[in-house]
Amino acid sequence: MDNNVSTLDCLPIGRQGRIMSLMSTGSQKRRMLDLGLVAGTTVEALHKSPSGDPVAYFIRGAVIALRSEDAQKIRIKYTLPQ
Amino acid sequence: MRFFKWSAGEAAKINASKPTMRAQNAKVIALAGNPNVGKSTVFNALTGMNQHTGNWAGKTVANAQGMYTYRNEDFVVVDMPGTYSLLSNSVEEEIARDFICFANPDLTVVVVDATCLERNLNLVLQILEITGRVVVCVNLMDEAEKKHIQIDLDRLSGLLGVPVVGTSARAKQGIDDLSEQIYRSAFKAEETERFELKYSAIIEDAIAILYPSVSEITDKTDPRWVSIKLLDSDDTLSRSLDAHLGFDITADAAMQAKMQQARQLLLAAGLETESLRDTMVSQIVATAEEIYGECVTAQRASCHARDRMLDRIFTARLTGIPIMLLFMGIIFWLTVTGANYPSSLLADGLFWIEAKLYILFEWLGAPWWVTGLFVSGMYRTLAWVVSVMLPPMAIFFPLFTLLEDAGYLPRIAFNMDKFFKKACAHGKQALTMCMGFGCNACGVVGCRIIDSPRERLIAMLTNNFVPCNGRFPTLIAIITMFFSGTVSNMILKSTVSTLMLTAVVVLGVVMTLLISKLLSKTILKGLPSSFALELPPYRRPQVGKVIVRSVMDRTLYVLGRAVCAAAPAGLVIWLMSNVTVADVSLLYYCTNFLDPFARLLGLDGVILMAFILGFPANEIVMPIIIMSYLSMGSMAEFDDLSQLFGLLSENGWTWITAVCTMLFSLMHFPCATTCWTIKKETQSLKWTVLAFAIPTVTGIAVCFIVANLCRLATLFLK
């Protein structure tokens, strides 16, 4: 079992992860794919909103905020900080 | 959704498919790109038009068109809504896709963001699948440079096989090059050898099966692309394609056999519809990444440091919300304080003219009723509207636009999202709500950025709960007269006003959330849909330009609308107060009739009638109230707020009346323009009626409760 596998909503601020798969379906999944969230993409958790949700992520050169429900459906693997 | 039929998208599509301004022989240029890459800025720079721009994703919700002439040739530019891709089947994407492939533009200019090229290339690659008549405009080159991102444009052009032009549209740099390139490409007969995106071998095999039959049928549409879309079983596209070709391409027996064959092949490799699309998207993204890697060098670590620092201040747990309120407070404070002096100056001037007009009319020998109708009725109402409204708007709009231009609006949505989530509403509703502060009709149109029909309706039905600029002057005037008027210290006075106004606005936001929640639990049941909110880089606002543009476009527009509504209202009021039946004026009959009900709400007949007559535009509510009291003859002239306060007090206003008038101003039916817009956007009378009824019923209920509680309280305190 790999301890480094988690979902995006659990990624601590300042850490990076690599996307393994999307667990959402349909239009929700396509919307994520549009943003470049395909397997292998590196994502960094940047900062939380005042209430802790949503969280802003650095995705392919853009800053995108996702709600925890949506981030939960993205499986990632932690990568070491640079 | 069985509750309603959504068809604004359909209407928009019809608009998109035909450039309305098409001059003879003009070249049609489609302007496509991701949201918030400066498409509208490029559009303005090319056409010299002034479409409103703002630093947030999804601002352009309707197609704008503009014309320009270059080297004696006419060009029509059609600004597409911003989309991240053409694969997600949202309304905007359908509009953009159908325009690019079926309206046969002579050229498609894809505007991309130099600071975020990798994701933008995604869309470029998808458009290149449809057509080779493309020019890529890499915008925001100046910002990329500041962030130490270097882009090899020649290399990019070489890889994509289409011309690439670098621009900084805000600074008007590179626009000449772009015009020149558009000119050349639009008049070039043959297409260049463009980049062809290769999919995995198995998908390519499947495409090869369909390709020959498809290329026999399609005329101008790219056969390879149509083959890919047939494999993808994209329903919305098949519909558009059928409409374009005039027959159902999939009905053909030979074609069906081919498709069957191709699908079998893919299925054997484990690719059914969903996974096929995933694979294709992943391959597009991977290709974009590859091209990006070859053309761009960026010092990744440092390039976004400033934005991150600002975000840490503006969206942090401790400072995020207070700073938001502070910004709001500062804007209101500047508006309230700054508007006082020019307001009274304007009033002095305009009423001086009124006095001269009386003399003029007398000299001309006009009958008394002509003078009454035009001077006491029309001119005086107009003078009130202008002197009460113009100064606060001329201050509020530019300040608000500055925040918008700097990129702060999406941060408001980010900070407030949790509340909207709790109300089962869409996170982008915060953005449409902010637009509502300017104008509720604009806010309603802005709701198109929300994909889910349920959440879009919620956003539309509740938009009226935030006060628009037509209602701010009423609120400000009442606050100044009744709540801060007694404070003698000037600074303290404006602080009290600001706090009160902020409280009213916060109440509006709270009501928006409450009603959204209520709707989500009753007639618009459902869970919030997923969404991604882009937080664009902060930009230094172009102060001078913002001030000029917001005064010219927004302030004068809103003022013009108010004036158009005020002039006839002034006539009506004057007529009503001067046409008498059995020695009693019509106005008196009407207000008398409304009075008992209005009293229940803490108002009076005049106030309620002012709101009803103010249906064309909220701005004229206060002037109507004043005119009505005046015409009932208690006072002849006055020129500042303290005299106005005297007038209102004489007519029985107490602080309870003031509170209830403010509450009713915050919560009552939307103005005529907003209602009309809602009707247009929902294509449904039912939702328009609800949009009218919900705030009205809420307002009546709230006013009734507050008025009677306050009355009780004052009774007990005595």
PDB file of C-alpha atoms in Angstrom, chain B residues 321 324-325 328 332 412 416-417 419-420 423 429-430 433-434 436-437 462-467 472 501-517 666-667:
ATOM      1  CA  ILE B 321     -13.439  39.080   5.071  1.00  0.00           C
ATOM      2  CA  MET B 324     -13.571  42.873   1.883  1.00  0.00           C
ATOM      3  CA  LEU B 325     -15.805  44.849   4.226  1.00  0.00           C
ATOM      4  CA  MET B 328     -16.808  48.178   0.643  1.00  0.00           C
ATOM      5  CA  PHE B 332     -19.274  53.876   0.374  1.00  0.00           C
ATOM      6  CA  ILE B 412     -14.780  38.100  -3.316  1.00  0.00           C
ATOM      7  CA  MET B 416     -17.762  34.063   0.063  1.00  0.00           C
ATOM      8  CA  ASP B 417     -18.102  30.706  -1.599  1.00  0.00           C
ATOM      9  CA  PHE B 419     -21.838  30.827   2.259  1.00  0.00           C
ATOM     10  CA  PHE B 420     -23.144  30.191  -1.210  1.00  0.00           C
ATOM     11  CA  ALA B 423     -27.231  28.042   0.437  1.00  0.00           C
ATOM     12  CA  GLN B 429     -23.374  33.682  -7.918  1.00  0.00           C
ATOM     13  CA  ALA B 430     -21.106  35.911  -5.836  1.00  0.00           C
ATOM     14  CA  MET B 433     -24.334  39.492  -7.191  1.00  0.00           C
ATOM     15  CA  CYS B 434     -21.433  41.947  -7.408  1.00  0.00           C
ATOM     16  CA  GLY B 436     -25.985  43.583  -9.367  1.00  0.00           C
ATOM     17  CA  PHE B 437     -24.482  46.413  -7.306  1.00  0.00           C
ATOM     18  CA  THR B 462     -32.271  36.662  -6.068  1.00  0.00           C
ATOM     19  CA  ASN B 463     -30.161  39.223  -7.901  1.00  0.00           C
ATOM     20  CA  ASN B 464     -32.537  42.021  -6.962  1.00  0.00           C
ATOM     21  CA  PHE B 465     -31.744  41.656  -3.255  1.00  0.00           C
ATOM     22  CA  VAL B 466     -28.577  43.685  -3.605  1.00  0.00           C
ATOM     23  CA  PRO B 467     -29.198  47.392  -4.144  1.00  0.00           C
ATOM     24  CA  PHE B 472     -28.096  53.759  -3.557  1.00  0.00           C
ATOM     25  CA  LEU B 501     -25.049  51.773   4.280  1.00  0.00           C
ATOM     26  CA  THR B 502     -22.672  48.851   4.727  1.00  0.00           C
ATOM     27  CA  ALA B 503     -25.187  47.278   7.092  1.00  0.00           C
ATOM     28  CA  VAL B 504     -27.950  47.653   4.509  1.00  0.00           C
ATOM     29  CA  VAL B 505     -25.786  46.037   1.845  1.00  0.00           C
ATOM     30  CA  VAL B 506     -24.774  43.205   4.167  1.00  0.00           C
ATOM     31  CA  LEU B 507     -28.465  42.681   4.900  1.00  0.00           C
ATOM     32  CA  GLY B 508     -29.048  42.469   1.148  1.00  0.00           C
ATOM     33  CA  VAL B 509     -26.350  39.809   0.840  1.00  0.00           C
ATOM     34  CA  VAL B 510     -27.788  37.870   3.773  1.00  0.00           C
ATOM     35  CA  MET B 511     -31.245  37.983   2.193  1.00  0.00           C
ATOM     36  CA  THR B 512     -29.759  36.794  -1.114  1.00  0.00           C
ATOM     37  CA  LEU B 513     -28.306  33.780   0.683  1.00  0.00           C
ATOM     38  CA  LEU B 514     -31.462  33.079   2.696  1.00  0.00           C
ATOM     39  CA  ILE B 515     -33.766  33.231  -0.301  1.00  0.00           C
ATOM     40  CA  SER B 516     -31.308  31.150  -2.371  1.00  0.00           C
ATOM     41  CA  LYS B 517     -31.365  28.535   0.348  1.00  0.00           C
ATOM     42  CA  LEU B 666     -33.850  46.932  -0.724  1.00  0.00           C
ATOM     43  CA  MET B 667     -36.602  44.352  -1.114  1.00  0.00           C
TER      44      MET B 667
END
